[in-house]
Amino acid sequence: MSETIDLLNNRVSIRKFKSDPVAEDLVDRVLRAAFRAPTSSNIQSYSVITVQDPDTREKLAVLTGNQRHVVEAPVFLAFCADLTRIEHAMAQRGHTIVDNNMEIGLVSSIDASLVGMSAYLAAESVGLKGVMIGAVRNDASATARLLGLPAQVYCVFGMCLGWADEAPPQKPRMDFSSMVHYERHGALRDNRDLSQTLDDYDAALAGHYRSKGIATTPDSWGHDMDKKFDPQLRDNLRQELQERGFDFR
Ligand SMILES: Cc1cc2nc3c(=O)[nH]c(=O)nc-3n(C[C@H](O)[C@H](O)[C@H](O)COP(=O)(O)O)c2cc1C
């Protein structure tokens, strides 16, 4: 139907990479395209740190829970919400963004995410593969120190990019008809019982993990979600982001 739709339909996160480098010019082209992503009210409140230095990637891997792909991928991109340019423009006019409301934290994070996904797609379109890395928020302050982020900048997520050295099967997604609502939430094309939908997904995901030799439970997805968010994940994040100048109270 279209190359972009095919690309999305076939994509999968890649965590094993060849050691071949990625030309800086190619990374630039990917990012230039990504920066054409829509941006809320044209605020362009993002920055990207490109990291190729093996020593920094080694340290990032430790901060992100010893994820080996962070070391092995030749390129690591840190997608940051960045309020410094807005602050500068406001300061020149005698104002400040300090103690601003939650909206600016949210839209800058959305901006960074749209650029990140656009970069991911642009990278895939030239044959690069990768995986996003949310674990940069395990210790948002340490990640900021390592990447030299000033106040009013935080790393929303990272991305490993390189040339794939694996072709894993796709992870199943939930039933399409349980995710698209018509006119109002809850009005589905196929009004199946939610428990049944989730049971079916648990079974499909458990089968996927078992086929890869990854330990799981029969209630795979439900079990993972329950474990991941109770107790609260990264419960120091709100304070760390507030210290960086993002108000998520
Ligand atoms: C914001 C975000 C953060 C992620 N963080 C990590 C991560 O730290 N480590 C990792 O291996 N995968 C990470 N992933 C990849 C997801 O685990 C992956 O997209 C999901 O399991 C679905 O698999 P798929 O991308 O192969 O379809 C992240 C994905 C997103 C969107």
Tab-separated table of C-alpha atoms and ligand atoms in Angstrom:
chain	number	residue	atom	x	y	z
A	1	MET	CA	0.000	0.000	0.000
A	2	SER	CA	2.789	2.401	0.970
A	3	GLU	CA	6.408	2.034	1.966
A	4	THR	CA	5.766	3.801	5.278
A	5	ILE	CA	2.863	1.528	6.175
A	6	ASP	CA	4.927	-1.537	5.228
A	7	LEU	CA	7.799	-0.246	7.312
A	8	LEU	CA	5.558	0.208	10.364
A	9	ASN	CA	3.791	-3.104	9.854
A	10	ASN	CA	7.121	-4.928	9.783
A	11	ARG	CA	9.040	-3.087	12.466
A	12	VAL	CA	10.382	-4.633	15.640
A	13	SER	CA	12.806	-3.364	18.273
A	14	ILE	CA	16.382	-4.415	17.548
A	15	ARG	CA	18.852	-4.990	20.374
A	16	LYS	CA	21.763	-6.701	18.581
A	17	PHE	CA	23.976	-4.663	16.295
A	18	LYS	CA	26.935	-5.135	13.973
A	19	SER	CA	30.012	-3.163	14.956
A	20	ASP	CA	29.925	-1.207	11.660
A	21	PRO	CA	29.792	2.525	12.351
A	22	VAL	CA	27.013	4.853	11.222
A	23	ALA	CA	28.237	7.887	9.274
A	24	GLU	CA	27.661	11.153	11.100
A	25	ASP	CA	26.178	12.587	7.922
A	26	LEU	CA	23.501	9.859	7.932
A	27	VAL	CA	22.589	10.641	11.550
A	28	ASP	CA	22.350	14.320	10.594
A	29	ARG	CA	20.021	13.533	7.693
A	30	VAL	CA	17.813	11.386	9.924
A	31	LEU	CA	17.603	14.156	12.531
A	32	ARG	CA	16.998	16.936	9.993
A	33	ALA	CA	14.000	14.974	8.705
A	34	ALA	CA	12.823	14.276	12.266
A	35	PHE	CA	12.932	17.974	13.105
A	36	ARG	CA	10.162	18.499	10.537
A	37	ALA	CA	7.823	16.760	13.000
A	38	PRO	CA	4.927	18.883	14.194
A	39	THR	CA	5.703	20.875	17.335
A	40	SER	CA	3.179	22.337	19.721
A	41	SER	CA	2.656	26.073	18.927
A	42	ASN	CA	6.028	25.912	17.118
A	43	ILE	CA	7.842	25.919	20.486
A	44	GLN	CA	10.456	23.373	19.250
A	45	SER	CA	11.234	22.532	22.862
A	46	TYR	CA	13.576	19.611	22.275
A	47	SER	CA	17.260	18.879	21.857
A	48	VAL	CA	18.981	15.688	20.785
A	49	ILE	CA	22.343	14.614	22.182
A	50	THR	CA	24.089	12.227	19.794
A	51	VAL	CA	26.493	9.943	21.636
A	52	GLN	CA	29.052	7.862	19.761
A	53	ASP	CA	31.831	7.882	22.385
A	54	PRO	CA	32.187	4.269	23.667
A	55	ASP	CA	33.075	5.414	27.190
A	56	THR	CA	29.891	7.502	27.491
A	57	ARG	CA	27.810	4.651	26.047
A	58	GLU	CA	29.384	2.300	28.624
A	59	LYS	CA	28.345	4.687	31.409
A	60	LEU	CA	24.864	5.095	29.898
A	61	ALA	CA	24.519	1.309	29.823
A	62	VAL	CA	25.199	1.149	33.559
A	63	LEU	CA	22.664	3.932	34.239
A	64	THR	CA	20.058	2.143	32.148
A	65	GLY	CA	20.325	-1.140	34.061
A	66	ASN	CA	23.247	-2.709	32.183
A	67	GLN	CA	21.516	-2.890	28.815
A	68	ARG	CA	24.250	-4.247	26.553
A	69	HIS	CA	22.693	-2.832	23.371
A	70	VAL	CA	23.417	0.648	24.733
A	71	VAL	CA	27.133	-0.196	24.478
A	72	GLU	CA	26.935	-2.274	21.325
A	73	ALA	CA	24.865	0.055	19.128
A	74	PRO	CA	27.248	2.518	17.461
A	75	VAL	CA	24.920	5.467	18.020
A	76	PHE	CA	22.897	6.542	21.029
A	77	LEU	CA	20.497	9.456	20.641
A	78	ALA	CA	19.137	11.159	23.747
A	79	PHE	CA	15.830	12.895	23.049
A	80	CYS	CA	15.465	15.703	25.538
A	81	ALA	CA	12.725	18.118	26.493
A	82	ASP	CA	14.544	21.453	26.442
A	83	LEU	CA	13.078	24.693	27.778
A	84	THR	CA	16.323	26.723	27.631
A	85	ARG	CA	15.557	28.491	24.365
A	86	ILE	CA	12.086	29.506	25.560
A	87	GLU	CA	13.611	30.692	28.847
A	88	HIS	CA	16.185	32.726	26.916
A	89	ALA	CA	13.547	34.405	24.758
A	90	MET	CA	11.413	35.152	27.814
A	91	ALA	CA	14.355	36.417	29.891
A	92	GLN	CA	15.211	38.899	27.129
A	93	ARG	CA	11.703	40.248	27.624
A	94	GLY	CA	11.939	40.378	31.395
A	95	HIS	CA	10.030	37.173	32.080
A	96	THR	CA	10.820	33.627	33.158
A	97	ILE	CA	9.440	30.173	32.663
A	98	VAL	CA	10.487	29.141	36.176
A	99	ASP	CA	7.505	27.872	38.187
A	100	ASN	CA	5.479	27.639	35.022
A	101	ASN	CA	2.627	25.156	34.925
A	102	MET	CA	2.516	21.509	33.994
A	103	GLU	CA	1.493	22.253	30.398
A	104	ILE	CA	5.002	23.248	29.276
A	105	GLY	CA	6.486	20.093	30.810
A	106	LEU	CA	3.920	18.013	29.005
A	107	VAL	CA	4.180	19.655	25.585
A	108	SER	CA	7.992	19.665	25.632
A	109	SER	CA	7.924	15.928	26.420
A	110	ILE	CA	5.414	15.377	23.613
A	111	ASP	CA	7.578	17.435	21.235
A	112	ALA	CA	10.656	15.349	22.100
A	113	SER	CA	8.660	12.143	21.621
A	114	LEU	CA	7.340	13.165	18.210
A	115	VAL	CA	10.877	13.986	17.087
A	116	GLY	CA	12.095	10.681	18.518
A	117	MET	CA	9.520	8.588	16.683
A	118	SER	CA	10.092	10.563	13.488
A	119	ALA	CA	13.831	9.901	13.794
A	120	TYR	CA	13.125	6.229	14.376
A	121	LEU	CA	11.056	6.031	11.185
A	122	ALA	CA	13.549	8.060	9.163
A	123	ALA	CA	16.350	5.788	10.410
A	124	GLU	CA	14.402	2.648	9.464
A	125	SER	CA	13.740	4.089	6.015
A	126	VAL	CA	17.498	4.094	5.328
A	127	GLY	CA	18.021	0.614	6.762
A	128	LEU	CA	19.082	1.521	10.290
A	129	LYS	CA	17.404	-0.303	13.177
A	130	GLY	CA	17.103	0.392	16.842
A	131	VAL	CA	15.331	0.441	20.140
A	132	MET	CA	14.130	3.243	22.374
A	133	ILE	CA	15.554	3.458	25.892
A	134	GLY	CA	13.231	4.794	28.587
A	135	ALA	CA	15.599	3.558	31.283
A	136	VAL	CA	17.475	6.869	31.023
A	137	ARG	CA	14.817	7.930	33.560
A	138	ASN	CA	15.941	5.269	36.077
A	139	ASP	CA	18.144	8.041	37.425
A	140	ALA	CA	17.198	11.197	35.551
A	141	SER	CA	19.706	13.282	37.520
A	142	ALA	CA	22.672	10.977	36.786
A	143	THR	CA	21.706	10.812	33.091
A	144	ALA	CA	21.565	14.615	33.037
A	145	ARG	CA	25.008	14.888	34.660
A	146	LEU	CA	26.533	12.388	32.216
A	147	LEU	CA	25.105	14.197	29.187
A	148	GLY	CA	25.873	17.663	30.557
A	149	LEU	CA	22.206	18.670	30.574
A	150	PRO	CA	21.629	22.071	32.171
A	151	ALA	CA	18.584	22.949	34.268
A	152	GLN	CA	15.371	23.032	32.228
A	153	VAL	CA	16.478	20.036	30.129
A	154	TYR	CA	15.738	16.361	30.813
A	155	CYS	CA	16.186	13.231	28.749
A	156	VAL	CA	12.735	11.876	27.921
A	157	PHE	CA	14.109	8.727	26.296
A	158	GLY	CA	17.121	7.484	24.405
A	159	MET	CA	17.480	5.450	21.249
A	160	CYS	CA	20.090	2.911	20.174
A	161	LEU	CA	20.691	2.945	16.432
A	162	GLY	CA	22.872	0.832	14.199
A	163	TRP	CA	22.906	-1.959	11.651
A	164	ALA	CA	20.866	-4.963	12.791
A	165	ASP	CA	22.545	-8.232	13.671
A	166	GLU	CA	19.313	-10.078	14.493
A	167	ALA	CA	15.853	-10.504	12.995
A	168	PRO	CA	13.563	-11.289	15.943
A	169	PRO	CA	9.907	-12.182	15.492
A	170	GLN	CA	7.458	-9.349	16.051
A	171	LYS	CA	5.907	-8.978	19.469
A	172	PRO	CA	2.144	-9.449	19.186
A	173	ARG	CA	-0.095	-6.434	19.736
A	174	MET	CA	-3.509	-6.368	21.318
A	175	ASP	CA	-6.563	-6.978	19.219
A	176	PHE	CA	-7.042	-4.001	16.865
A	177	SER	CA	-10.791	-3.956	17.401
A	178	SER	CA	-10.365	-3.437	21.153
A	179	MET	CA	-8.210	-0.332	20.604
A	180	VAL	CA	-10.259	1.690	18.122
A	181	HIS	CA	-13.399	3.288	19.485
A	182	TYR	CA	-16.057	4.876	17.298
A	183	GLU	CA	-17.305	8.321	18.262
A	184	ARG	CA	-17.173	7.490	21.995
A	185	HIS	CA	-14.880	5.460	24.204
A	186	GLY	CA	-16.295	1.990	24.577
A	187	ALA	CA	-18.093	1.887	21.233
A	188	LEU	CA	-16.055	-0.834	19.548
A	189	ARG	CA	-16.597	-2.598	16.275
A	190	ASP	CA	-16.496	-5.904	18.071
A	191	ASN	CA	-17.868	-5.529	21.606
A	192	ARG	CA	-15.959	-8.373	23.176
A	193	ASP	CA	-15.601	-8.704	26.905
A	194	LEU	CA	-12.426	-6.867	28.026
A	195	SER	CA	-11.342	-9.777	30.226
A	196	GLN	CA	-11.562	-12.104	27.226
A	197	THR	CA	-9.555	-9.685	25.074
A	198	LEU	CA	-6.837	-9.452	27.715
A	199	ASP	CA	-6.825	-13.208	28.336
A	200	ASP	CA	-6.327	-13.766	24.599
A	201	TYR	CA	-3.498	-11.260	24.542
A	202	ASP	CA	-1.855	-12.805	27.602
A	203	ALA	CA	-1.896	-16.170	25.811
A	204	ALA	CA	-0.479	-14.723	22.572
A	205	LEU	CA	2.291	-12.859	24.401
A	206	ALA	CA	3.150	-15.847	26.584
A	207	GLY	CA	3.466	-17.938	23.392
A	208	HIS	CA	5.741	-15.295	21.850
A	209	TYR	CA	8.037	-15.207	24.900
A	210	ARG	CA	8.121	-19.013	25.178
A	211	SER	CA	9.073	-19.327	21.489
A	212	LYS	CA	12.030	-17.058	22.252
A	213	GLY	CA	12.994	-19.035	25.363
A	214	ILE	CA	12.056	-16.123	27.662
A	215	ALA	CA	10.500	-17.093	31.003
A	216	THR	CA	6.956	-15.815	31.463
A	217	THR	CA	3.700	-16.603	33.224
A	218	PRO	CA	0.453	-17.748	31.524
A	219	ASP	CA	-1.003	-14.288	32.325
A	220	SER	CA	2.035	-12.695	30.714
A	221	TRP	CA	0.997	-9.084	29.972
A	222	GLY	CA	-1.335	-8.643	32.947
A	223	HIS	CA	1.324	-10.042	35.257
A	224	ASP	CA	4.015	-7.741	33.786
A	225	MET	CA	1.841	-4.627	34.132
A	226	ASP	CA	0.942	-5.424	37.713
A	227	LYS	CA	4.590	-6.008	38.617
A	228	LYS	CA	5.767	-2.913	36.745
A	229	PHE	CA	3.445	-0.345	38.297
A	230	ASP	CA	2.780	-1.615	41.818
A	231	PRO	CA	4.850	-0.477	43.647
A	232	GLN	CA	5.125	2.742	41.657
A	233	LEU	CA	7.847	2.778	38.991
A	234	ARG	CA	10.562	5.464	39.336
A	235	ASP	CA	8.806	7.114	42.243
A	236	ASN	CA	11.647	9.650	42.587
A	237	LEU	CA	11.110	10.897	39.026
A	238	ARG	CA	8.657	13.669	39.922
A	239	GLN	CA	11.160	15.217	42.315
A	240	GLU	CA	14.092	14.777	39.918
A	241	LEU	CA	12.168	16.475	37.099
A	242	GLN	CA	11.053	19.259	39.407
A	243	GLU	CA	14.701	19.853	40.326
A	244	ARG	CA	15.455	20.149	36.617
A	245	GLY	CA	12.735	22.792	36.215
A	246	PHE	CA	9.802	20.683	35.016
A	247	ASP	CA	6.659	21.067	37.058
A	248	PHE	CA	4.748	17.801	37.113
A	249	ARG	CA	2.996	18.407	40.433
B	1	LIG	C1	9.455	5.218	25.443
B	1	LIG	C2	10.000	3.812	25.279
B	1	LIG	C3	10.984	3.360	26.131
B	1	LIG	C4	11.539	2.083	25.964
B	1	LIG	N1	12.558	1.691	26.784
B	1	LIG	C5	13.195	0.517	26.550
B	1	LIG	C6	14.368	0.169	27.289
B	1	LIG	O1	14.828	0.892	28.177
B	1	LIG	N2	14.997	-0.995	26.954
B	1	LIG	C7	14.536	-1.819	25.958
B	1	LIG	O2	15.187	-2.848	25.713
B	1	LIG	N3	13.428	-1.515	25.259
B	1	LIG	C8	12.750	-0.371	25.519
B	1	LIG	N4	11.668	-0.013	24.772
B	1	LIG	C9	11.178	-0.910	23.704
B	1	LIG	C10	9.887	-1.617	24.120
B	1	LIG	O3	10.178	-2.585	25.095
B	1	LIG	C11	9.265	-2.232	22.873
B	1	LIG	O4	8.939	-1.220	21.952
B	1	LIG	C12	7.983	-3.021	23.228
B	1	LIG	O5	8.274	-4.091	24.074
B	1	LIG	C13	7.302	-3.556	21.985
B	1	LIG	O6	8.198	-4.341	21.220
B	1	LIG	P1	8.539	-3.978	19.706
B	1	LIG	O7	9.073	-2.564	19.679
B	1	LIG	O8	9.577	-4.953	19.261
B	1	LIG	O9	7.278	-4.094	18.935
B	1	LIG	C14	11.069	1.231	24.935
B	1	LIG	C15	10.049	1.700	24.085
B	1	LIG	C16	9.528	2.958	24.255
B	1	LIG	C17	8.439	3.448	23.315
